Amino acid sequence: MTARLAQIWRHPVKAHGRERIDMATLEVGKALPWDRVWAVAHERSCFDVERPSWAPPGDFSRGASSPRLQQIECFSDPAYRSITFFHPDRPSISINPHDHGDGCEFIQWVMPISLGAKLLPSRFVRAPDEAMTDTGYQSISLINLASHRALAEHLGQDLSELRWRGNFLVEGMAAWEELDWVGKTLRLGDAEFEVVEPIQRCRMTEANPETGRRDADTLRGLSEGFGHQNCGVYLKVTKGGEIMEGMSFEVLG
């Protein structure tokens, strides 16, 4: 079977919204354009606004502690510097993410769906030239949809593939085949990637992106069914190029 890029997703604000795109132009050493460019620092975050740089996931509001964040969808227009956010329990809001005042408005918008979290949202932040990926390097996440379906079958539940907040959703592979790609090089169109490591999962994936409720014990299912808590792999771009949905991957070894 040939691995095929079925869907491309980006998340302009880390943990707050998702949007599907059909193509992107990748640069060496960079994340997917407009993916996790911004983040929401919580009230005890160590993120330094005076000297902003990449910070670990624990400094930010996330779906692991605020499951209703999983319901946010968005539409972004980089040319006009705008992002519009949608949530079933909130009116839609459009912001210029580069504007401090709009960032403050977004914090107020997201507060009601963050209540109950141990640490509440505090600041809308970014780091120059660095995406707030979960890894200390600029990464793109790849999800094997066959692995996703294997877990859903093990749990006996219908699971949305959007639980994983992946960038590349891939068809045409055997379940867990992506884990054998670690250390290898992939080609997609003109772009090339190093497959760096598996993605170890957290409680965020327990939350249903339609309801915002925790309704699946994904971590237990992974451990008991497959002997690990991984789903997907992280990629690093080693050669830039334009990619689009429907393209096939080539494993270069």
mmCIF file of C-alpha atoms in Angstrom, residues 18-250:
data_model
loop_
_atom_site.group_PDB
_atom_site.id
_atom_site.type_symbol
_atom_site.label_atom_id
_atom_site.label_comp_id
_atom_site.label_asym_id
_atom_site.label_seq_id
_atom_site.Cartn_x
_atom_site.Cartn_y
_atom_site.Cartn_z
ATOM 1 C CA ARG A 18 -8.251 23.751 14.271
ATOM 2 C CA GLU A 19 -8.712 24.300 10.559
ATOM 3 C CA ARG A 20 -8.250 22.115 7.517
ATOM 4 C CA ILE A 21 -6.162 23.367 4.607
ATOM 5 C CA ASP A 22 -5.478 21.680 1.284
ATOM 6 C CA MET A 23 -1.888 22.755 0.673
ATOM 7 C CA ALA A 24 1.113 24.433 2.287
ATOM 8 C CA THR A 25 4.626 25.560 1.471
ATOM 9 C CA LEU A 26 7.159 24.116 3.908
ATOM 10 C CA GLU A 27 10.533 25.538 4.924
ATOM 11 C CA VAL A 28 13.550 23.679 6.294
ATOM 12 C CA GLY A 29 13.506 23.509 10.082
ATOM 13 C CA LYS A 30 10.085 25.130 10.393
ATOM 14 C CA ALA A 31 6.682 23.925 11.542
ATOM 15 C CA LEU A 32 3.637 23.943 9.273
ATOM 16 C CA PRO A 33 2.941 27.604 8.367
ATOM 17 C CA TRP A 34 0.551 29.262 10.828
ATOM 18 C CA ASP A 35 0.494 26.190 13.063
ATOM 19 C CA ARG A 36 0.794 26.871 16.810
ATOM 20 C CA VAL A 37 2.235 30.319 16.163
ATOM 21 C CA TRP A 38 0.409 31.650 19.226
ATOM 22 C CA ALA A 39 -0.414 30.121 22.595
ATOM 23 C CA VAL A 40 -2.361 30.952 25.734
ATOM 24 C CA ALA A 41 -0.111 31.181 28.783
ATOM 25 C CA HIS A 42 -1.839 30.250 32.027
ATOM 26 C CA GLU A 43 -1.663 32.216 35.268
ATOM 27 C CA ARG A 44 1.426 30.393 36.581
ATOM 28 C CA SER A 45 3.265 30.154 33.282
ATOM 29 C CA CYS A 46 7.010 30.805 33.220
ATOM 30 C CA PHE A 47 6.795 32.184 29.675
ATOM 31 C CA ASP A 48 8.986 35.305 29.520
ATOM 32 C CA VAL A 49 7.158 38.016 27.584
ATOM 33 C CA GLU A 50 10.254 40.240 27.704
ATOM 34 C CA ARG A 51 12.417 37.577 26.051
ATOM 35 C CA PRO A 52 9.914 35.331 24.296
ATOM 36 C CA SER A 53 11.102 31.961 23.061
ATOM 37 C CA TRP A 54 9.782 28.426 22.745
ATOM 38 C CA ALA A 55 8.406 27.052 26.021
ATOM 39 C CA PRO A 56 7.200 23.560 27.006
ATOM 40 C CA PRO A 57 3.516 22.590 26.855
ATOM 41 C CA GLY A 58 3.086 22.846 30.626
ATOM 42 C CA ASP A 59 3.313 26.637 30.406
ATOM 43 C CA PHE A 60 0.108 26.866 28.378
ATOM 44 C CA SER A 61 -3.625 26.205 28.580
ATOM 45 C CA ARG A 62 -4.371 22.872 26.909
ATOM 46 C CA GLY A 63 -7.122 20.376 26.295
ATOM 47 C CA ALA A 64 -5.599 18.001 28.847
ATOM 48 C CA SER A 65 -6.916 20.239 31.642
ATOM 49 C CA SER A 66 -9.691 22.081 29.749
ATOM 50 C CA PRO A 67 -11.430 19.472 27.559
ATOM 51 C CA ARG A 68 -13.958 21.950 26.138
ATOM 52 C CA LEU A 69 -11.108 23.583 24.226
ATOM 53 C CA GLN A 70 -11.245 20.556 21.934
ATOM 54 C CA GLN A 71 -14.513 21.893 20.477
ATOM 55 C CA ILE A 72 -12.998 25.099 19.094
ATOM 56 C CA GLU A 73 -12.777 25.436 15.337
ATOM 57 C CA CYS A 74 -11.245 28.346 13.477
ATOM 58 C CA PHE A 75 -10.678 29.985 10.134
ATOM 59 C CA SER A 76 -7.541 32.021 9.545
ATOM 60 C CA ASP A 77 -6.485 34.442 6.829
ATOM 61 C CA PRO A 78 -2.749 35.135 7.123
ATOM 62 C CA ALA A 79 -2.874 37.788 4.397
ATOM 63 C CA TYR A 80 -5.349 39.843 6.441
ATOM 64 C CA ARG A 81 -3.865 38.855 9.809
ATOM 65 C CA SER A 82 -7.150 37.495 11.079
ATOM 66 C CA ILE A 83 -8.424 34.392 12.848
ATOM 67 C CA THR A 84 -12.100 33.690 13.502
ATOM 68 C CA PHE A 85 -12.934 31.221 16.273
ATOM 69 C CA PHE A 86 -16.095 29.153 16.698
ATOM 70 C CA HIS A 87 -17.375 27.211 19.717
ATOM 71 C CA PRO A 88 -20.892 25.799 20.203
ATOM 72 C CA ASP A 89 -21.256 27.564 23.571
ATOM 73 C CA ARG A 90 -19.734 30.932 22.608
ATOM 74 C CA PRO A 91 -20.436 33.598 19.980
ATOM 75 C CA SER A 92 -17.851 33.603 17.218
ATOM 76 C CA ILE A 93 -14.980 36.061 17.559
ATOM 77 C CA SER A 94 -12.532 37.442 14.991
ATOM 78 C CA ILE A 95 -9.169 38.798 16.085
ATOM 79 C CA ASN A 96 -5.916 40.108 14.715
ATOM 80 C CA PRO A 97 -3.522 37.814 16.599
ATOM 81 C CA HIS A 98 -0.720 40.368 16.203
ATOM 82 C CA ASP A 99 -2.722 42.976 18.148
ATOM 83 C CA HIS A 100 -2.293 43.022 21.938
ATOM 84 C CA GLY A 101 -5.825 44.263 22.560
ATOM 85 C CA ASP A 102 -7.331 41.548 20.399
ATOM 86 C CA GLY A 103 -5.270 38.985 22.286
ATOM 87 C CA CYS A 104 -6.777 40.226 25.550
ATOM 88 C CA GLU A 105 -10.259 39.945 24.035
ATOM 89 C CA PHE A 106 -9.532 36.355 23.093
ATOM 90 C CA ILE A 107 -8.550 35.546 26.692
ATOM 91 C CA GLN A 108 -11.930 36.865 27.846
ATOM 92 C CA TRP A 109 -13.679 34.891 25.111
ATOM 93 C CA VAL A 110 -12.060 31.600 26.068
ATOM 94 C CA MET A 111 -12.393 32.058 29.852
ATOM 95 C CA PRO A 112 -15.935 30.602 30.210
ATOM 96 C CA ILE A 113 -14.933 27.377 28.448
ATOM 97 C CA SER A 114 -11.771 27.119 30.563
ATOM 98 C CA LEU A 115 -13.491 27.270 33.953
ATOM 99 C CA GLY A 116 -12.700 24.215 36.041
ATOM 100 C CA ALA A 117 -9.086 24.051 34.933
ATOM 101 C CA LYS A 118 -6.512 24.193 37.720
ATOM 102 C CA LEU A 119 -4.763 27.053 35.929
ATOM 103 C CA LEU A 120 -6.818 29.639 34.050
ATOM 104 C CA PRO A 121 -5.782 31.425 30.843
ATOM 105 C CA SER A 122 -3.841 34.621 31.394
ATOM 106 C CA ARG A 123 -1.926 35.918 28.337
ATOM 107 C CA PHE A 124 -1.987 35.553 24.564
ATOM 108 C CA VAL A 125 1.648 35.037 23.538
ATOM 109 C CA ARG A 126 4.006 34.102 20.729
ATOM 110 C CA ALA A 127 7.741 33.710 20.140
ATOM 111 C CA PRO A 128 9.427 35.273 17.095
ATOM 112 C CA ASP A 129 10.127 32.697 14.373
ATOM 113 C CA GLU A 130 9.241 29.728 16.624
ATOM 114 C CA ALA A 131 6.022 27.748 16.699
ATOM 115 C CA MET A 132 4.810 26.501 20.080
ATOM 116 C CA THR A 133 5.046 22.854 19.077
ATOM 117 C CA ASP A 134 5.031 20.249 21.844
ATOM 118 C CA THR A 135 8.647 19.463 20.990
ATOM 119 C CA GLY A 136 11.744 21.568 21.594
ATOM 120 C CA TYR A 137 12.364 21.490 17.850
ATOM 121 C CA GLN A 138 10.009 22.771 15.159
ATOM 122 C CA SER A 139 7.910 19.732 14.321
ATOM 123 C CA ILE A 140 5.030 18.532 12.193
ATOM 124 C CA SER A 141 2.877 15.709 13.537
ATOM 125 C CA LEU A 142 1.804 12.760 11.385
ATOM 126 C CA ILE A 143 -1.128 10.544 12.335
ATOM 127 C CA ASN A 144 -1.632 7.127 10.758
ATOM 128 C CA LEU A 145 -5.400 6.758 10.395
ATOM 129 C CA ALA A 146 -5.077 2.956 10.450
ATOM 130 C CA SER A 147 -3.556 3.185 13.940
ATOM 131 C CA HIS A 148 -6.385 5.494 14.991
ATOM 132 C CA ARG A 149 -8.956 2.992 13.756
ATOM 133 C CA ALA A 150 -7.159 0.117 15.496
ATOM 134 C CA LEU A 151 -7.494 1.929 18.820
ATOM 135 C CA ALA A 152 -11.147 2.770 18.164
ATOM 136 C CA GLU A 153 -11.846 -0.899 17.422
ATOM 137 C CA HIS A 154 -10.026 -1.987 20.584
ATOM 138 C CA LEU A 155 -12.091 0.433 22.680
ATOM 139 C CA GLY A 156 -15.311 -0.460 20.865
ATOM 140 C CA GLN A 157 -16.045 3.216 20.221
ATOM 141 C CA ASP A 158 -16.328 5.579 17.305
ATOM 142 C CA LEU A 159 -13.476 8.061 17.761
ATOM 143 C CA SER A 160 -12.846 11.227 15.802
ATOM 144 C CA GLU A 161 -9.376 11.437 14.287
ATOM 145 C CA LEU A 162 -9.383 15.098 15.348
ATOM 146 C CA ARG A 163 -8.712 14.059 18.956
ATOM 147 C CA TRP A 164 -5.026 13.792 18.059
ATOM 148 C CA ARG A 165 -4.649 17.380 16.758
ATOM 149 C CA GLY A 166 -2.310 16.110 14.063
ATOM 150 C CA ASN A 167 -1.037 18.078 11.076
ATOM 151 C CA PHE A 168 -0.781 15.269 8.525
ATOM 152 C CA LEU A 169 -3.486 12.577 8.571
ATOM 153 C CA VAL A 170 -2.329 9.662 6.451
ATOM 154 C CA GLU A 171 -4.174 6.794 4.738
ATOM 155 C CA GLY A 172 -2.817 3.664 3.073
ATOM 156 C CA MET A 173 -0.614 2.337 5.887
ATOM 157 C CA ALA A 174 -0.807 -0.676 8.169
ATOM 158 C CA ALA A 175 -1.672 0.070 11.787
ATOM 159 C CA TRP A 176 1.384 1.272 13.739
ATOM 160 C CA GLU A 177 3.585 1.196 10.637
ATOM 161 C CA GLU A 178 4.511 4.813 11.353
ATOM 162 C CA LEU A 179 6.477 3.709 14.425
ATOM 163 C CA ASP A 180 8.817 1.772 12.119
ATOM 164 C CA TRP A 181 9.525 4.991 10.233
ATOM 165 C CA VAL A 182 11.408 6.573 13.147
ATOM 166 C CA GLY A 183 14.929 7.413 12.002
ATOM 167 C CA LYS A 184 13.979 7.283 8.334
ATOM 168 C CA THR A 185 13.559 9.984 5.697
ATOM 169 C CA LEU A 186 10.240 10.652 3.963
ATOM 170 C CA ARG A 187 9.595 12.480 0.724
ATOM 171 C CA LEU A 188 6.313 14.213 -0.088
ATOM 172 C CA GLY A 189 6.375 16.090 -3.368
ATOM 173 C CA ASP A 190 9.584 18.115 -3.279
ATOM 174 C CA ALA A 191 9.629 18.234 0.531
ATOM 175 C CA GLU A 192 11.587 15.818 2.712
ATOM 176 C CA PHE A 193 11.321 14.990 6.400
ATOM 177 C CA GLU A 194 13.249 13.254 9.144
ATOM 178 C CA VAL A 195 10.982 11.039 11.240
ATOM 179 C CA VAL A 196 12.247 11.938 14.698
ATOM 180 C CA GLU A 197 10.234 10.102 17.351
ATOM 181 C CA PRO A 198 6.823 8.686 18.315
ATOM 182 C CA ILE A 199 4.242 11.006 19.859
ATOM 183 C CA GLN A 200 3.540 10.029 23.451
ATOM 184 C CA ARG A 201 -0.031 10.914 24.262
ATOM 185 C CA CYS A 202 -1.704 12.801 27.122
ATOM 186 C CA ARG A 203 -5.223 13.163 28.545
ATOM 187 C CA MET A 204 -6.204 15.702 25.891
ATOM 188 C CA THR A 205 -7.036 12.762 23.623
ATOM 189 C CA GLU A 206 -9.696 11.564 26.073
ATOM 190 C CA ALA A 207 -11.883 14.547 25.113
ATOM 191 C CA ASN A 208 -14.423 14.316 22.321
ATOM 192 C CA PRO A 209 -13.884 17.219 19.865
ATOM 193 C CA GLU A 210 -17.630 17.378 19.218
ATOM 194 C CA THR A 211 -18.879 17.420 22.826
ATOM 195 C CA GLY A 212 -15.857 18.604 24.816
ATOM 196 C CA ARG A 213 -16.404 15.738 27.258
ATOM 197 C CA ARG A 214 -13.918 13.058 28.261
ATOM 198 C CA ASP A 215 -15.532 9.913 26.925
ATOM 199 C CA ALA A 216 -12.702 7.563 25.896
ATOM 200 C CA ASP A 217 -9.829 6.144 27.941
ATOM 201 C CA THR A 218 -7.362 6.440 25.093
ATOM 202 C CA LEU A 219 -4.260 6.070 27.251
ATOM 203 C CA ARG A 220 -5.461 2.857 28.860
ATOM 204 C CA GLY A 221 -6.563 1.567 25.470
ATOM 205 C CA LEU A 222 -3.151 2.208 23.971
ATOM 206 C CA SER A 223 -1.346 0.605 26.912
ATOM 207 C CA GLU A 224 -3.533 -2.471 27.246
ATOM 208 C CA GLY A 225 -4.147 -3.028 23.570
ATOM 209 C CA PHE A 226 -0.783 -2.166 22.065
ATOM 210 C CA GLY A 227 1.806 -1.950 24.845
ATOM 211 C CA HIS A 228 2.569 1.763 24.493
ATOM 212 C CA GLN A 229 0.919 5.189 24.696
ATOM 213 C CA ASN A 230 2.039 6.473 21.299
ATOM 214 C CA CYS A 231 -0.063 7.582 18.366
ATOM 215 C CA GLY A 232 1.694 9.258 15.461
ATOM 216 C CA VAL A 233 5.222 10.504 14.887
ATOM 217 C CA TYR A 234 6.974 13.861 14.833
ATOM 218 C CA LEU A 235 8.641 15.034 11.633
ATOM 219 C CA LYS A 236 11.303 17.666 10.969
ATOM 220 C CA VAL A 237 11.408 19.352 7.568
ATOM 221 C CA THR A 238 14.844 18.747 6.018
ATOM 222 C CA LYS A 239 13.968 19.974 2.525
ATOM 223 C CA GLY A 240 11.330 22.565 1.768
ATOM 224 C CA GLY A 241 8.641 22.421 -0.861
ATOM 225 C CA GLU A 242 4.959 22.662 -1.620
ATOM 226 C CA ILE A 243 2.743 19.874 -0.344
ATOM 227 C CA MET A 244 -0.951 19.205 -0.870
ATOM 228 C CA GLU A 245 -3.633 16.731 0.070
ATOM 229 C CA GLY A 246 -3.622 13.591 -2.043
ATOM 230 C CA MET A 247 0.154 13.400 -2.438
ATOM 231 C CA SER A 248 1.896 10.084 -1.724
ATOM 232 C CA PHE A 249 4.778 9.561 0.679
ATOM 233 C CA GLU A 250 7.979 7.825 -0.326
#
